PDB file of C-alpha atoms and ligand atoms in Angstrom:
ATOM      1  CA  UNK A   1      -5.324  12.232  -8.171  1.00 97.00           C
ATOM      2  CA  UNK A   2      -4.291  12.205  -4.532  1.00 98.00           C
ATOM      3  CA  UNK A   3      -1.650   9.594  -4.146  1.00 98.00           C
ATOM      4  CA  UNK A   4      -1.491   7.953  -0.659  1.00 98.00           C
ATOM      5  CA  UNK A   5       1.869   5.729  -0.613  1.00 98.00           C
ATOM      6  CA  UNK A   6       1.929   2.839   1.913  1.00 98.00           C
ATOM      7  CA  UNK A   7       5.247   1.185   3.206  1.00 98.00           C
ATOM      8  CA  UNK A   8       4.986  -2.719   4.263  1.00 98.00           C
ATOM      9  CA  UNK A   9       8.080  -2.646   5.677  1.00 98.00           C
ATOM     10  CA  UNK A  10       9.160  -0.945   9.087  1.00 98.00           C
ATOM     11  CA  UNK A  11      13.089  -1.203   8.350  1.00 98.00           C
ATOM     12  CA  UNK A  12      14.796   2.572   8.591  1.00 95.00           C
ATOM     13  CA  UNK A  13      16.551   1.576   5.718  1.00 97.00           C
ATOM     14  CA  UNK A  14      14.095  -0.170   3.083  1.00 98.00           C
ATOM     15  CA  UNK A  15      13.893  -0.861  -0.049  1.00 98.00           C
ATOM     16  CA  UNK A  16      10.273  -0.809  -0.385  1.00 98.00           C
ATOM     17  CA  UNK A  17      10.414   2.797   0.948  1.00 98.00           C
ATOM     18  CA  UNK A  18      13.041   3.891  -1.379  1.00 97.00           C
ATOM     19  CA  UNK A  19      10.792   2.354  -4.777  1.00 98.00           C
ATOM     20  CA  UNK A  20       7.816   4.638  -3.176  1.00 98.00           C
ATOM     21  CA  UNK A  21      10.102   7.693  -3.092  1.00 97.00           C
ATOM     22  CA  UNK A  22      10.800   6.853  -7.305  1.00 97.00           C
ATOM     23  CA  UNK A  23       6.770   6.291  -7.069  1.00 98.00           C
ATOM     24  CA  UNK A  24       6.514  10.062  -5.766  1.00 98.00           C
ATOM     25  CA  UNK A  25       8.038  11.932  -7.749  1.00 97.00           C
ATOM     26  CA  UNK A  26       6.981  10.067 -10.469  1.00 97.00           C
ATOM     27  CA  UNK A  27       3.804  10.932  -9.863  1.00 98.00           C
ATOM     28  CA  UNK A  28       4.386  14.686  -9.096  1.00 98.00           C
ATOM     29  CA  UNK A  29       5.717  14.616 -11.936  1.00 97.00           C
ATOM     30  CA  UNK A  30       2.707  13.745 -13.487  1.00 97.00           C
ATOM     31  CA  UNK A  31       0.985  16.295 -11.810  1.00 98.00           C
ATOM     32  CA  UNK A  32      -0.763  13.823  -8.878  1.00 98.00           C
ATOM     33  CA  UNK A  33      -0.754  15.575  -5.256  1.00 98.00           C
ATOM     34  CA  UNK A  34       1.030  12.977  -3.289  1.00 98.00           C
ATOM     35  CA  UNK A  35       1.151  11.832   0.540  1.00 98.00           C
ATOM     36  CA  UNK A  36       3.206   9.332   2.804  1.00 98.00           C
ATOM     37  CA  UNK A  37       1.501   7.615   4.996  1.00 98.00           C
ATOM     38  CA  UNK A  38       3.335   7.094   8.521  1.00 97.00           C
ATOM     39  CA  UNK A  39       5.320   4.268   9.598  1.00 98.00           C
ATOM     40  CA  UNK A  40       2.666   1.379  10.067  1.00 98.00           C
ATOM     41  CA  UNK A  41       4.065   0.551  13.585  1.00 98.00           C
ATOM     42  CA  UNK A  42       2.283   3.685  15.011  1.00 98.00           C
ATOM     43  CA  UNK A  43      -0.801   1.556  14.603  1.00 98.00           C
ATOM     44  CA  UNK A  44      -1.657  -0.551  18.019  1.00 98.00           C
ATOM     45  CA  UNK A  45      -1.941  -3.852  17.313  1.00 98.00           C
ATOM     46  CA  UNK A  46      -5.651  -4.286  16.272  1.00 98.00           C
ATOM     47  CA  UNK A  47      -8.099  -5.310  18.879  1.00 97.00           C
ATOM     48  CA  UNK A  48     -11.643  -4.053  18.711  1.00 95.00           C
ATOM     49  CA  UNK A  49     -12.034  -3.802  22.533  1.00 97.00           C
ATOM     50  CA  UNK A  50      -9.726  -0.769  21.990  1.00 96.00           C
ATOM     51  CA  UNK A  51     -12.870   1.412  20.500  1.00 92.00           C
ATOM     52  CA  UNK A  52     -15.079   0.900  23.078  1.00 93.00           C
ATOM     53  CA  UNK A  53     -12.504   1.052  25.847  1.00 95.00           C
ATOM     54  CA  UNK A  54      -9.832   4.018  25.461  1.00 94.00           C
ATOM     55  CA  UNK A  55     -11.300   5.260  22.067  1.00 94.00           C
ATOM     56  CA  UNK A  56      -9.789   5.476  18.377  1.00 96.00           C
ATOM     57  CA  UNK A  57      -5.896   5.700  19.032  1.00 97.00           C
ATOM     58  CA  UNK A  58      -4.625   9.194  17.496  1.00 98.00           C
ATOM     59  CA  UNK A  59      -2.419   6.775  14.491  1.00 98.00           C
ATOM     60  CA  UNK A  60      -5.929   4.994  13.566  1.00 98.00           C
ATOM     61  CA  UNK A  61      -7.762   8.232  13.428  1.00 98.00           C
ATOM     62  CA  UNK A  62      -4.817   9.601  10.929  1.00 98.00           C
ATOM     63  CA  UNK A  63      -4.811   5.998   9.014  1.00 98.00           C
ATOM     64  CA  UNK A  64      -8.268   6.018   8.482  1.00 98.00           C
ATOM     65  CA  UNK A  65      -8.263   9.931   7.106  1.00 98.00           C
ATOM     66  CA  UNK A  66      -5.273   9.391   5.220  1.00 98.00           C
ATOM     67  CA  UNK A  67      -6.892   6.695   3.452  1.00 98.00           C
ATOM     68  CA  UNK A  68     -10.182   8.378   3.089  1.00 98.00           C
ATOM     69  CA  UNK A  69      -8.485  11.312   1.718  1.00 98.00           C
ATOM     70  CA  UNK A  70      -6.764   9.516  -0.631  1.00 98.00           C
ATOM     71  CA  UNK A  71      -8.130   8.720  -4.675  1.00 98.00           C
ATOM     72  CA  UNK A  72      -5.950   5.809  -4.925  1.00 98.00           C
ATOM     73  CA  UNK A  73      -3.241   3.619  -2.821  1.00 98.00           C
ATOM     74  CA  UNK A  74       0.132   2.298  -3.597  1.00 98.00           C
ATOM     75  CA  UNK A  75       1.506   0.111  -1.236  1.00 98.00           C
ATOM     76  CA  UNK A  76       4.965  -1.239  -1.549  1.00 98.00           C
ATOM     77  CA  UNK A  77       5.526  -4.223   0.548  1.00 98.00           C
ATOM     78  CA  UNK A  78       8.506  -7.105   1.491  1.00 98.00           C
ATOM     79  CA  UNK A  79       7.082 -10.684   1.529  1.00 98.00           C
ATOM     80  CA  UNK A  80       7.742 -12.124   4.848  1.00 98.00           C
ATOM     81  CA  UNK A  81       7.478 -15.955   5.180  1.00 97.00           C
ATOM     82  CA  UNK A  82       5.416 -15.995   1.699  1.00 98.00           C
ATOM     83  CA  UNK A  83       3.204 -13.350   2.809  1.00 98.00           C
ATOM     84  CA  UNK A  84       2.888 -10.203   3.843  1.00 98.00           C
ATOM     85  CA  UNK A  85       4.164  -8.271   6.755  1.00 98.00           C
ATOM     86  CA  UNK A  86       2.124  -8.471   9.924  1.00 98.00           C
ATOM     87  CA  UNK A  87       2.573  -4.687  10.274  1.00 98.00           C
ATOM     88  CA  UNK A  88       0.655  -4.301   6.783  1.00 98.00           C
ATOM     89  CA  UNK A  89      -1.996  -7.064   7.620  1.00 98.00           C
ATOM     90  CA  UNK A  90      -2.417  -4.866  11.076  1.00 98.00           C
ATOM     91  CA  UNK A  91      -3.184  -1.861   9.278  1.00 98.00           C
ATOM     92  CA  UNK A  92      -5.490  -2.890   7.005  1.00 98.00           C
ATOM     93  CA  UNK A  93      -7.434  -5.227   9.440  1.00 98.00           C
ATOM     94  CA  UNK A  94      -7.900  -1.470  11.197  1.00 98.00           C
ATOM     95  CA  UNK A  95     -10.420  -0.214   8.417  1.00 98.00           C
ATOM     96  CA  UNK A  96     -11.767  -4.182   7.551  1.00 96.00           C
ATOM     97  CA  UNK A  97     -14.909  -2.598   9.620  1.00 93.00           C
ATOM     98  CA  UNK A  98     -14.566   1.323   9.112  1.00 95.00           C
ATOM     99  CA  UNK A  99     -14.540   1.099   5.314  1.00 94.00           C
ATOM    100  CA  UNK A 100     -12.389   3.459   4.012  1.00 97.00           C
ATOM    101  CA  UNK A 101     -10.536   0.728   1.814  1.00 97.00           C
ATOM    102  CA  UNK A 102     -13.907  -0.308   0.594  1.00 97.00           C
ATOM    103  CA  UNK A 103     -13.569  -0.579  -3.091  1.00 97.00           C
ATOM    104  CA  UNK A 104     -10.333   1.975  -3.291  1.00 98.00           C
ATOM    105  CA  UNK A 105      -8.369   1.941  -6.301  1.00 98.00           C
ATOM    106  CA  UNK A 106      -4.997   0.165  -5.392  1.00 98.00           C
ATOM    107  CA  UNK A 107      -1.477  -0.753  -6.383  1.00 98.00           C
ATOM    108  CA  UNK A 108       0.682  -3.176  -4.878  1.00 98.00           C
ATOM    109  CA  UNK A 109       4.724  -3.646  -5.913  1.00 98.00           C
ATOM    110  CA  UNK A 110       7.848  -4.753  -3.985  1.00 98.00           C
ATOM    111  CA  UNK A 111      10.635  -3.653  -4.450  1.00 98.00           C
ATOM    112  CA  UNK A 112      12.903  -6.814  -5.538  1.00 97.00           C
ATOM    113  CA  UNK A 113      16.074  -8.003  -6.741  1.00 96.00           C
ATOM    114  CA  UNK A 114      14.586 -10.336  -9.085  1.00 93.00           C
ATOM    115  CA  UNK A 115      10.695 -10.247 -10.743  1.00 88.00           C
ATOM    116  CA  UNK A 116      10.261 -14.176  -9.257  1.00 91.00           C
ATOM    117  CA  UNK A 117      10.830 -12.624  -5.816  1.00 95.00           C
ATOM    118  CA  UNK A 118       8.082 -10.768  -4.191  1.00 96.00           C
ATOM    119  CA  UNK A 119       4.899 -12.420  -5.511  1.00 97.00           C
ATOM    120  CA  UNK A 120       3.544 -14.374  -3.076  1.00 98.00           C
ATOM    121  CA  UNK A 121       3.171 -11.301  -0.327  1.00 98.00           C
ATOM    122  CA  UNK A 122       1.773  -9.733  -3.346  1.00 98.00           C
ATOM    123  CA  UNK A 123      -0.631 -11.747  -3.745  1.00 98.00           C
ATOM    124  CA  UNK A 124      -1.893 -12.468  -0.070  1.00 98.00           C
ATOM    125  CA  UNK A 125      -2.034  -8.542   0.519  1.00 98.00           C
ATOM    126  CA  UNK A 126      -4.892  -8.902  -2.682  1.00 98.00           C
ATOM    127  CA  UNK A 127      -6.275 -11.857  -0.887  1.00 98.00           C
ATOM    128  CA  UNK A 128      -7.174  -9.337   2.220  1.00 97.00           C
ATOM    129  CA  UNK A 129      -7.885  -6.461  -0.112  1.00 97.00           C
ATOM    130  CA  UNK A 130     -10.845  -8.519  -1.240  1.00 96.00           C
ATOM    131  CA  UNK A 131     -12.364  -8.344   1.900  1.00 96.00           C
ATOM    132  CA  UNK A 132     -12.864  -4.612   1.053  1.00 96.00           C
ATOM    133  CA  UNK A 133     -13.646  -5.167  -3.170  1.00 96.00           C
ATOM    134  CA  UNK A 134     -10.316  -3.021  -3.384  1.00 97.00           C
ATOM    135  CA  UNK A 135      -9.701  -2.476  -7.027  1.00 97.00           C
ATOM    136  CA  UNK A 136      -6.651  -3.674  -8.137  1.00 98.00           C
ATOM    137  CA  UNK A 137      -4.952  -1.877 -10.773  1.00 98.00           C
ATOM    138  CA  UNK A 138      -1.749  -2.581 -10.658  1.00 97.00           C
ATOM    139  CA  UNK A 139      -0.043  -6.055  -8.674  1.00 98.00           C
ATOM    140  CA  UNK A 140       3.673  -6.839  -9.682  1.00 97.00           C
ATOM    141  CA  UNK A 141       7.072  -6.337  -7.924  1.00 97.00           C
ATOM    142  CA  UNK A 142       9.696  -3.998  -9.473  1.00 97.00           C
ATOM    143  CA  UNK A 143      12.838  -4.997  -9.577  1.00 96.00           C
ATOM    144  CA  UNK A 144      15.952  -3.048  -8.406  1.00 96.00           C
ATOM    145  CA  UNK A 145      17.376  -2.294 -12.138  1.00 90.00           C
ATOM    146  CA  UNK A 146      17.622   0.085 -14.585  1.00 87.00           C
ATOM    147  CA  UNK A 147      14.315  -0.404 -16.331  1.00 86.00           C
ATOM    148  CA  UNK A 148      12.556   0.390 -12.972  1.00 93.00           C
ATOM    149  CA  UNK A 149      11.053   3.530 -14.168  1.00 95.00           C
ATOM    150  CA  UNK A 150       9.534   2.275 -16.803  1.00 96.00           C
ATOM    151  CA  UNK A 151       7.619  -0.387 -14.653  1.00 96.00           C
ATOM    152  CA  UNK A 152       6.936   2.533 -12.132  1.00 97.00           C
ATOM    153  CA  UNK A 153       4.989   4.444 -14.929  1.00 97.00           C
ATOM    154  CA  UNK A 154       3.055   1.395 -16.181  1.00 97.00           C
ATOM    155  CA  UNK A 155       1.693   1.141 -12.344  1.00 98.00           C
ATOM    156  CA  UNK A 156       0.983   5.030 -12.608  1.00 98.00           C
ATOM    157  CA  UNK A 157      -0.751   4.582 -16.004  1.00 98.00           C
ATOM    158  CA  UNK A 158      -2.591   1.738 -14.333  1.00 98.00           C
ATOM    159  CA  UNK A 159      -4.297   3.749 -12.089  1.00 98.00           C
ATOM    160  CA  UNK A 160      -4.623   6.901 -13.463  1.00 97.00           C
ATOM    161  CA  UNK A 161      -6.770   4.517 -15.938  1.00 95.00           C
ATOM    162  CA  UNK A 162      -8.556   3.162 -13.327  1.00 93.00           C
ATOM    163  CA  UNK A 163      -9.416   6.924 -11.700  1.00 87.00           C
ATOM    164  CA  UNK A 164     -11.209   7.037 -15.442  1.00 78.00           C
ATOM    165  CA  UNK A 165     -13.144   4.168 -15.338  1.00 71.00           C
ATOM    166  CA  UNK A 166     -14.517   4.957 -11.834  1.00 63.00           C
TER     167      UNK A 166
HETATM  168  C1  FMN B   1      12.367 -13.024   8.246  1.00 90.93           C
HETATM  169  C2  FMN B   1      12.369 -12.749   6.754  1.00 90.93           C
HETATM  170  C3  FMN B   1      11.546 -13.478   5.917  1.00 90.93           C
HETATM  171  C4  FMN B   1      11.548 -13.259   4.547  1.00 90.93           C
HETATM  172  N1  FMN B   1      10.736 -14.010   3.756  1.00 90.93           N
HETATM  173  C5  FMN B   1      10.777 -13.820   2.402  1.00 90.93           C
HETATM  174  C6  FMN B   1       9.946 -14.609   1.551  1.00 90.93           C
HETATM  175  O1  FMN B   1       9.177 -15.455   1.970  1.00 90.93           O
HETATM  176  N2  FMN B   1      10.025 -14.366   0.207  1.00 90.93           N
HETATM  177  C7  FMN B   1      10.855 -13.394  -0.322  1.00 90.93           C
HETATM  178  O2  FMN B   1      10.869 -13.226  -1.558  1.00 90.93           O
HETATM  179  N3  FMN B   1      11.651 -12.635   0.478  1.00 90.93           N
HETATM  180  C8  FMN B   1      11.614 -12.830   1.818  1.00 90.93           C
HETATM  181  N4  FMN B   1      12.394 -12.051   2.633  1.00 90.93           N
HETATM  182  C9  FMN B   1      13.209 -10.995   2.035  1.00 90.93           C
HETATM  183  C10 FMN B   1      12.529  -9.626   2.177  1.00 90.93           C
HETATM  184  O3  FMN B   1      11.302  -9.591   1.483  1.00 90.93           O
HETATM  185  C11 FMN B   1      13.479  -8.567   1.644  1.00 90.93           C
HETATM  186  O4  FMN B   1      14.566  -8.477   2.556  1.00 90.93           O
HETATM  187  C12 FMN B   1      12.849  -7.226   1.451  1.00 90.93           C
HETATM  188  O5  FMN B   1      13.631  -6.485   0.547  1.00 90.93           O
HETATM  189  C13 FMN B   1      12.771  -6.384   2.700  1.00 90.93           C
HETATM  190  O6  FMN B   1      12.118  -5.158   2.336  1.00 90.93           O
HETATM  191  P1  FMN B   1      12.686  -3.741   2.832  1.00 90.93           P
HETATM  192  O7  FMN B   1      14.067  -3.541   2.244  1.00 90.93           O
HETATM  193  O8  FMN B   1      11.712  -2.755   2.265  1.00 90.93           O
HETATM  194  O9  FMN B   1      12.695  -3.734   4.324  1.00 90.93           O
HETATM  195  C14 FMN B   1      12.396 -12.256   4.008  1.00 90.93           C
HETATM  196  C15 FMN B   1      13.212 -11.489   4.856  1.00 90.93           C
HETATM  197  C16 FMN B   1      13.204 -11.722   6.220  1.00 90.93           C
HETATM  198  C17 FMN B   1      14.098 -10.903   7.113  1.00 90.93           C
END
């Protein structure tokens, strides 16, 4: 599969970014071709009147080709105020009319220092997902412990699984 990893969080120094490097190699491992997808706060912040003014922005056209590129999605995300991260809801509200989420095999994780922790920004990144019939194959957080490889080979599994059933 081609892997496209996706980073909630804009922090230099995150932990969400650090459980998609494990995810990586991981997944090289495992023989998938793997790619990063750019900070999310290259993205504008999304206004339609921007395609019919100045054009796609350069950081849409790449989002949009990364994702269509891409078999399957992991995104790794904080939860911000029991949600997601605007910067995440921004990207994905960029391809709400384009498509190329539409029906894309996904997994979303946090990173997290507990299992409670993290859930709620799980789930209201799903709730948006819907509005493209993403297919969710994997949705937990991963806590920071040893044990974490374990977890991040169950949400490999998941969607190599998925790839199968497609
Ligand atoms: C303003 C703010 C709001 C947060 N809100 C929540 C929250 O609602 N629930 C939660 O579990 N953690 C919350 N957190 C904790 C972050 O999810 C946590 O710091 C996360 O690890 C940051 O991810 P990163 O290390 O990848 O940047 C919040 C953190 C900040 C700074």
């Amino acid at each position: 599969m081609r892997v496209l990893t996706v980073c909630g969080s804009l922090q230099a120094t995150s932990t969400n970014r650090d459980l998609l490097g494990q995810v990586e190699q991981r997944a090289i491992a495992r023989g998938h071709q793997v790619v990063a997808a750019p900070g999310l706060d290259a993205l504008p912040l999304f206004n339609p009147d921007i395609l019919t003014t100045t054009g796609e922005p350069p950081a849409v056209r790449a989002w949009r080709e990364n994702l269509s590129e891409a078999d399957a999605v992991v995104f790794a995300s904080p939860e911000y105020g029991h949600s997601l991260p605007g910067a995440l809801k921004n990207a994905v509200d960029w391809v709400i009319g384009s498509g190329e989420l539409y029906r894309k095999l996904v997994a979303l994780t946090a990173s997290v220092p507990h299992e409670t922790r993290g859930q709620l920004g799980l789930e209201a990144l799903a709730v948006t997902l819907r509005a493209v019939e993403g297919r969710i194959a994997w949705q937990a957080p991963i806590a920071r412990q040893p044990g974490a490889d374990d977890a991040i080979d169950a949400l490999l599994v998941a969607l190599e699984r998925g790839q199968v059933d497609d």
